[in-house]
Amino acid sequence: MGKALIIGAGGVASVVIHKCCQNPDVFEEICIASRTVEKCEAIKAKLDGGKTRIQTARVDADNTEMVIELINKFKPDIVINVALPYQDLTIMDACLATGVHYLDTANYEPPEIPKFEYKWQWAYRERFEKAGVTALLGSGFDPGVTSVFCAYAQKHYFDEIHYIDIVDANAGDHGYHFATNFNPEINIREITAPGSYWENGEWVETEPLELKKVYDLPEIGPKDIYLLHHEEIESLALNIKGVKRIRFWMTFSEKYLTHLRVLENVGMTSIEPIEFEGKKIIPLQFLKAVLPDPASLGPRTKGKTNIGCIIQGIKDGKPRTYYVYNVCVHEECYAEVGSQAISYTTGVPAMIGAMMILKGIWKKPGVYNVEEFDPDPFMDALNKYGLPWKEDFSPRLLD
Ligand code: NDP
């Protein structure tokens, strides 16, 4: 059916590529392109010989011209951007210039400002509409599946949704004192930033990790969860009409937070450049270089993740509560695709989003967040491609 150019060759990209190769009728040919071409070749070596034809290329996606050149050479139908959020705009520019569809899993963030918001990418709406090209933003798990869960709840179970709590829990253990489950730089920037949530039409800001609760999650048990700012709050506030409050919560162990506090206190998480032996370095980027590569955590990580949405609202004039979630087992993900569950839960929805566009089910000129499309085919595909979901109509609430 189509050709996909996959940019990035890290933990998430590896899962996307495995999943595309499991779906060769849709992904007939792929090109894996990244800054370090050896990583692309290593992934190709694992999967070559199947029905999906695989090429590799070196690309610096900070350079729009280089991405355009690669697109003109490979002629993909879609670019799946699983590099870093810093590359979103340059890749979107290349897609516009060549008339190729675009998908990513994280919103643009300028390297020098640790604040992620959609304004930069939403500013491309008119240009994508005029070019007749689809850009699908945030097709990972969170953002991604969590927003599809909300759209599904809205479509099938609620007349009005009032409260959304997104809870992202990882009860996996990789045995290291300290490691992040996806790109350490992006992960630490997210956690050390102020928290925020949406209430009555406004952002309410908190100190980083100021709000904490304990929640008893299905199949995982009670966990400490902390309120974070997260990008899907911004798009859901716009797209779920009448919503009064949206919050995002993530689990962190005491051990993880103790390490993080120490690293923060000594300045290792700073993004301000410092002079070191005659060279400018960014402490957080140096820290990334000494931490375990998230792609290497697969064989070591044991346990489960549980990510879902607890939703409250009104149906037929009566209050209703609904919890929809996915439980993923780290060891099972590793056995299937050689990655831990965090990369898995992001890579599967990225493949599904690309499939929705290639099949024409979610194809519409413009720039869209996932909750703006019909959730049903995506929810079916989650069950089929490894992220089955469960429902509970009387969940315990957070307040
Ligand atoms: P990794 O750090 O493992 O991989 C990133 C890849 O991008 C690397 O192969 C890297 O190349 C490549 N890259 C970086 N800069 C460039 C560039 N200028 N040009 C070309 N390639 C480049 O990250 P992850 O796989 O963990 O994460 C990938 C994305 O997924 C991130 O944007 C992250 O925010 C997002 N994510 C989304 C989630 C969701 O649920 N929505 C959850 C988890 C992650 P090199 O090897 O040379 O450094």
Tab-separated table of C-alpha atoms and ligand atoms in Angstrom, residues 7-14 33-37 39 59-63 81-88 105-106 138-144 181-184 186 230-231 288 293-295 342-343 345-346, ligand 1:
chain	number	residue	atom	x	y	z
A	7	ILE	CA	13.326	9.395	11.088
A	8	GLY	CA	15.149	8.387	14.287
A	9	ALA	CA	16.688	5.052	15.260
A	10	GLY	CA	16.271	5.048	19.047
A	11	GLY	CA	14.070	3.048	21.423
A	12	VAL	CA	10.732	4.194	19.984
A	13	ALA	CA	11.856	4.005	16.338
A	14	SER	CA	12.941	0.406	16.801
A	33	ALA	CA	17.020	7.425	8.538
A	34	SER	CA	18.864	8.971	11.445
A	35	ARG	CA	21.914	10.969	12.445
A	36	THR	CA	23.890	7.827	13.300
A	37	VAL	CA	23.350	5.551	10.294
A	39	LYS	CA	21.918	2.435	14.402
A	59	VAL	CA	20.032	12.376	7.763
A	60	ASP	CA	20.455	15.358	10.035
A	61	ALA	CA	16.828	16.299	10.556
A	62	ASP	CA	17.789	19.719	11.933
A	63	ASN	CA	18.578	20.471	8.295
A	81	ASN	CA	9.107	11.440	13.025
A	82	VAL	CA	10.462	9.496	16.001
A	83	ALA	CA	13.622	11.571	16.369
A	84	LEU	CA	13.402	14.265	19.059
A	85	PRO	CA	10.853	17.070	19.528
A	86	TYR	CA	13.513	19.593	18.428
A	87	GLN	CA	13.225	18.262	14.858
A	88	ASP	CA	9.425	18.577	14.520
A	105	THR	CA	4.740	11.481	18.990
A	106	ALA	CA	5.863	14.593	20.878
A	138	GLY	CA	1.170	13.229	19.159
A	139	SER	CA	0.449	9.668	18.021
A	140	GLY	CA	2.303	7.891	20.840
A	141	PHE	CA	0.723	6.692	24.090
A	142	ASP	CA	0.639	9.920	26.069
A	143	PRO	CA	0.061	11.989	24.062
A	144	GLY	CA	-1.686	9.652	21.678
A	181	ASN	CA	12.762	4.943	30.091
A	182	PHE	CA	12.928	7.250	27.114
A	183	ASN	CA	15.358	9.918	25.955
A	184	PRO	CA	16.897	11.170	29.259
A	186	ILE	CA	13.518	15.066	27.111
A	230	HIS	CA	1.726	17.211	29.785
A	231	GLU	CA	1.062	18.263	26.240
A	288	LYS	CA	22.466	11.918	29.065
A	293	ASP	CA	20.680	4.278	26.821
A	294	PRO	CA	16.887	3.712	27.103
A	295	ALA	CA	17.142	1.353	24.129
A	342	ILE	CA	7.719	2.478	27.351
A	343	SER	CA	9.162	2.323	23.842
A	345	THR	CA	3.550	1.713	24.126
A	346	THR	CA	4.816	4.685	22.069
B	1	NDP	P1	16.097	8.115	21.617
B	1	NDP	O1	17.000	9.140	22.199
B	1	NDP	O2	16.245	6.676	21.983
B	1	NDP	O3	16.175	8.201	20.015
B	1	NDP	C1	16.144	9.412	19.311
B	1	NDP	C2	16.672	9.143	17.914
B	1	NDP	O4	16.584	10.365	17.159
B	1	NDP	C3	18.132	8.712	17.901
B	1	NDP	O5	18.276	7.684	16.956
B	1	NDP	C4	18.849	9.992	17.455
B	1	NDP	O6	20.034	9.797	16.747
B	1	NDP	C5	17.831	10.575	16.516
B	1	NDP	N1	18.096	12.003	16.308
B	1	NDP	C6	18.308	12.957	17.235
B	1	NDP	N2	18.570	14.128	16.649
B	1	NDP	C7	18.507	13.895	15.311
B	1	NDP	C8	18.694	14.716	14.169
B	1	NDP	N3	18.998	16.012	14.257
B	1	NDP	N4	18.558	14.145	12.952
B	1	NDP	C9	18.263	12.832	12.821
B	1	NDP	N5	18.073	12.009	13.871
B	1	NDP	C10	18.209	12.542	15.092
B	1	NDP	O7	14.607	8.627	21.921
B	1	NDP	P2	13.289	7.732	22.059
B	1	NDP	O8	13.252	6.740	20.965
B	1	NDP	O9	13.165	7.310	23.456
B	1	NDP	O10	12.158	8.847	21.797
B	1	NDP	C11	11.813	9.252	20.484
B	1	NDP	C12	10.678	10.269	20.528
B	1	NDP	O11	9.535	9.683	21.119
B	1	NDP	C13	10.988	11.533	21.350
B	1	NDP	O12	10.519	12.642	20.652
B	1	NDP	C14	10.177	11.335	22.609
B	1	NDP	O13	9.798	12.561	23.194
B	1	NDP	C15	8.973	10.600	22.055
B	1	NDP	N6	8.214	9.839	23.075
B	1	NDP	C16	6.857	9.960	23.074
B	1	NDP	C17	6.098	9.269	23.994
B	1	NDP	C18	4.607	9.291	23.915
B	1	NDP	O14	3.959	8.476	24.580
B	1	NDP	N7	3.985	10.146	23.136
B	1	NDP	C19	6.715	8.449	25.048
B	1	NDP	C20	8.153	8.293	24.891
B	1	NDP	C21	8.861	9.006	23.950
B	1	NDP	P3	21.456	9.563	17.486
B	1	NDP	O15	21.450	8.112	17.791
B	1	NDP	O16	22.467	9.968	16.494
B	1	NDP	O17	21.452	10.434	18.716
